[in-house]
């Protein structure tokens, strides 16, 4: 069921929260790269999930949502939990072994993590239209940059844009060493 919110077409079939104006602005972006920052409770994880679901009606669309650890993906209220709340009971099917949702169009929404210093190599030869990193200040810069190489599309994919999205709280003192790249790339 397509809705129009402030003139932006928005599909509420899979998205079970009405977006805030900031989330809607983030959702509507089709540029290659964007960052959603802010304090805890500001809707960043939901905004990433909304953006990842934007093109699930298109055949072969592939989205990937990442966190720093598997544990942080599966906590109550985290990305996998939230996706289950939104997608459970719809025509999307959870493929548990692969940690992904498959949609009637054939599109997929996968979940992964970048915990160890070589975990980004788990995505070699993978291809995604959308890659989102939640709490990106916890991810190593070289791993995030490597994920850009996993963005690909074929001519037959038509109007599906390649999109790389990051979201994060401001880094704590402990996160500054690993997360300084986020400030350099998106804030400064």
Coordinates of C-alpha atoms in Angstrom, one line a residue:
X1 CA 0.0 0.0 0.0
X2 CA 1.7 3.1 -1.3
X3 CA 1.2 6.3 0.7
X4 CA 2.3 9.8 0.1
X5 CA 3.8 11.6 3.1
X6 CA 4.8 15.2 2.4
X7 CA 4.8 14.5 -1.3
X8 CA 7.2 11.5 -1.0
X9 CA 5.9 8.1 -2.1
X10 CA 6.3 5.7 0.9
X11 CA 5.3 2.0 1.0
X12 CA 3.7 1.1 4.3
X13 CA 3.3 -2.5 3.3
X14 CA 6.5 -3.5 5.1
X15 CA 7.4 -0.4 7.1
X16 CA 5.4 -0.4 10.3
X17 CA 6.3 3.0 11.7
X18 CA 5.2 6.3 10.4
X19 CA 8.5 8.1 9.6
X20 CA 9.5 11.3 11.3
X21 CA 10.3 14.2 9.0
X22 CA 14.1 13.4 9.4
X23 CA 13.5 9.7 8.6
X24 CA 11.4 10.6 5.6
X25 CA 14.2 12.9 4.3
X26 CA 16.8 10.1 4.8
X27 CA 14.5 7.6 3.1
X28 CA 13.9 9.8 0.1
X29 CA 17.6 10.2 -0.7
X30 CA 18.8 8.2 -3.7
X31 CA 22.4 9.7 -3.7
X32 CA 25.3 7.2 -3.3
X33 CA 26.1 8.0 0.3
X34 CA 24.4 9.4 3.3
X35 CA 24.8 9.6 7.1
X36 CA 22.1 9.8 9.8
X37 CA 23.4 10.9 13.1
X38 CA 22.0 11.8 16.5
X39 CA 21.4 10.9 20.1
X40 CA 20.0 7.6 21.3
X41 CA 16.4 7.1 20.6
X42 CA 16.4 9.4 17.5
X43 CA 15.1 6.7 15.1
X44 CA 18.4 5.9 13.3
X45 CA 18.0 2.1 13.2
X46 CA 14.4 2.5 11.9
X47 CA 15.6 5.0 9.3
X48 CA 18.2 2.5 8.1
X49 CA 15.6 -0.3 7.9
X50 CA 13.2 1.9 6.1
X51 CA 15.8 2.9 3.6
X52 CA 16.8 -0.8 3.1
X53 CA 13.2 -1.7 2.3
X54 CA 12.7 1.0 -0.2
X55 CA 13.1 -1.1 -3.3
X56 CA 12.1 -4.6 -2.1
X57 CA 9.3 -4.6 -4.8
X58 CA 12.0 -4.9 -7.5
X59 CA 13.4 -8.2 -8.7
X60 CA 17.0 -8.9 -7.8
X61 CA 17.2 -5.9 -5.4
X62 CA 19.7 -6.9 -2.6
X63 CA 20.1 -4.9 0.7
X64 CA 22.5 -5.6 3.5
X65 CA 22.3 -4.2 7.0
X66 CA 25.5 -4.5 9.2
X67 CA 26.4 -4.0 12.8
X68 CA 29.8 -4.4 14.6
X69 CA 28.8 -7.8 16.2
X70 CA 26.1 -10.4 15.7
X71 CA 25.0 -9.9 19.3
X72 CA 24.2 -6.3 18.5
X73 CA 22.1 -7.3 15.5
X74 CA 20.0 -9.6 17.6
X75 CA 19.3 -7.7 20.8
X76 CA 15.7 -6.7 21.6
X77 CA 14.9 -3.6 19.6
X78 CA 18.0 -4.1 17.3
X79 CA 17.8 -4.5 13.5
X80 CA 16.9 -8.2 13.2
X81 CA 14.4 -7.9 16.0
X82 CA 12.8 -4.8 14.4
X83 CA 12.7 -6.4 11.0
X84 CA 10.9 -9.4 12.5
X85 CA 8.3 -7.0 14.1
X86 CA 7.8 -5.3 10.7
X87 CA 8.0 -8.2 8.3
X88 CA 6.7 -11.1 10.4
X89 CA 3.2 -11.9 9.2
X90 CA 3.7 -10.4 5.7
X91 CA 4.5 -12.2 2.5
X92 CA 8.2 -11.8 3.1
X93 CA 9.9 -15.0 4.2
X94 CA 12.7 -15.3 6.8
X95 CA 15.6 -17.5 5.7
X96 CA 17.2 -18.1 9.1
X97 CA 20.3 -19.9 8.1
X98 CA 21.2 -17.1 5.7
X99 CA 20.0 -14.4 8.1
X100 CA 17.9 -12.7 5.4
X101 CA 14.4 -11.9 4.4
X102 CA 13.2 -12.8 0.9
X103 CA 10.3 -10.9 -0.7
X104 CA 7.9 -12.1 -3.4
X105 CA 9.7 -10.0 -6.0
X106 CA 12.9 -12.1 -5.3
X107 CA 14.5 -9.1 -3.5
X108 CA 16.5 -9.8 -0.3
X109 CA 17.3 -8.0 2.9
X110 CA 20.3 -9.6 4.6
X111 CA 22.0 -9.0 7.9
X112 CA 25.7 -9.3 8.8
X113 CA 28.4 -8.0 11.0
X114 CA 32.0 -6.7 10.9
X115 CA 33.4 -7.8 14.3
X116 CA 36.9 -9.2 13.6
X117 CA 39.5 -7.4 11.6
X118 CA 39.0 -9.7 8.6
X119 CA 35.2 -10.1 8.7
X120 CA 34.7 -7.8 5.7
X121 CA 36.2 -10.6 3.6
X122 CA 33.1 -12.6 4.3
X123 CA 31.4 -10.4 1.7
X124 CA 33.8 -11.1 -1.2
X125 CA 31.9 -11.6 -4.5
X126 CA 28.7 -10.5 -2.9
X127 CA 26.7 -7.8 -4.7
X128 CA 24.3 -5.3 -3.0
X129 CA 22.3 -2.3 -4.2
X130 CA 22.1 -1.1 -0.6
X131 CA 24.5 -1.3 2.3
X132 CA 23.7 0.2 5.7
X133 CA 25.9 0.2 8.7
X134 CA 24.2 0.9 12.1
X135 CA 26.3 2.4 14.8
X136 CA 29.1 2.8 12.3
X137 CA 31.5 4.4 14.9
X138 CA 32.0 0.8 16.1
X139 CA 33.2 -0.4 12.7
X140 CA 36.8 -0.1 11.4
X141 CA 37.2 2.4 8.6
X142 CA 38.9 0.0 6.2
X143 CA 36.0 -2.4 6.6
X144 CA 33.4 0.2 5.9
X145 CA 35.4 1.4 2.8
X146 CA 35.8 -2.2 1.6
X147 CA 32.0 -2.6 1.6
X148 CA 31.7 0.1 -1.1
X149 CA 33.3 -2.5 -3.5
X150 CA 30.3 -4.8 -2.8
X151 CA 27.9 -2.3 -4.3
X152 CA 27.0 -3.4 -7.9
X153 CA 24.2 -3.4 -10.3
X154 CA 23.5 -4.8 -13.7
X155 CA 22.0 -2.9 -16.6
X156 CA 18.9 -5.0 -16.1
X157 CA 18.5 -3.6 -12.6
X158 CA 17.1 -0.4 -14.1
X159 CA 16.4 2.5 -11.9
X160 CA 17.6 0.9 -8.6
X161 CA 20.3 3.3 -7.3
X162 CA 23.4 2.1 -5.4
X163 CA 23.1 3.5 -1.9
X164 CA 25.5 3.3 1.1
X165 CA 24.0 4.5 4.4
X166 CA 25.5 4.9 7.9
X167 CA 23.9 5.8 11.1
X168 CA 25.4 6.4 14.6
X169 CA 25.2 8.1 17.9
X170 CA 28.1 10.5 18.6
X171 CA 31.1 8.4 19.5
X172 CA 32.0 7.9 23.1
X173 CA 35.6 8.5 24.2
X174 CA 36.3 4.8 23.9
X175 CA 34.9 4.7 20.4
X176 CA 37.0 7.7 19.1
X177 CA 40.0 5.6 17.9
X178 CA 37.8 3.3 15.8
X179 CA 35.1 5.9 14.9
X180 CA 37.2 8.9 14.1
X181 CA 36.7 8.2 10.4
X182 CA 32.9 8.8 10.7
X183 CA 33.5 12.3 12.0
X184 CA 36.1 13.0 9.3
X185 CA 33.9 11.6 6.5
X186 CA 30.4 12.8 7.5
X187 CA 30.6 15.5 10.1
X188 CA 33.6 17.7 9.4

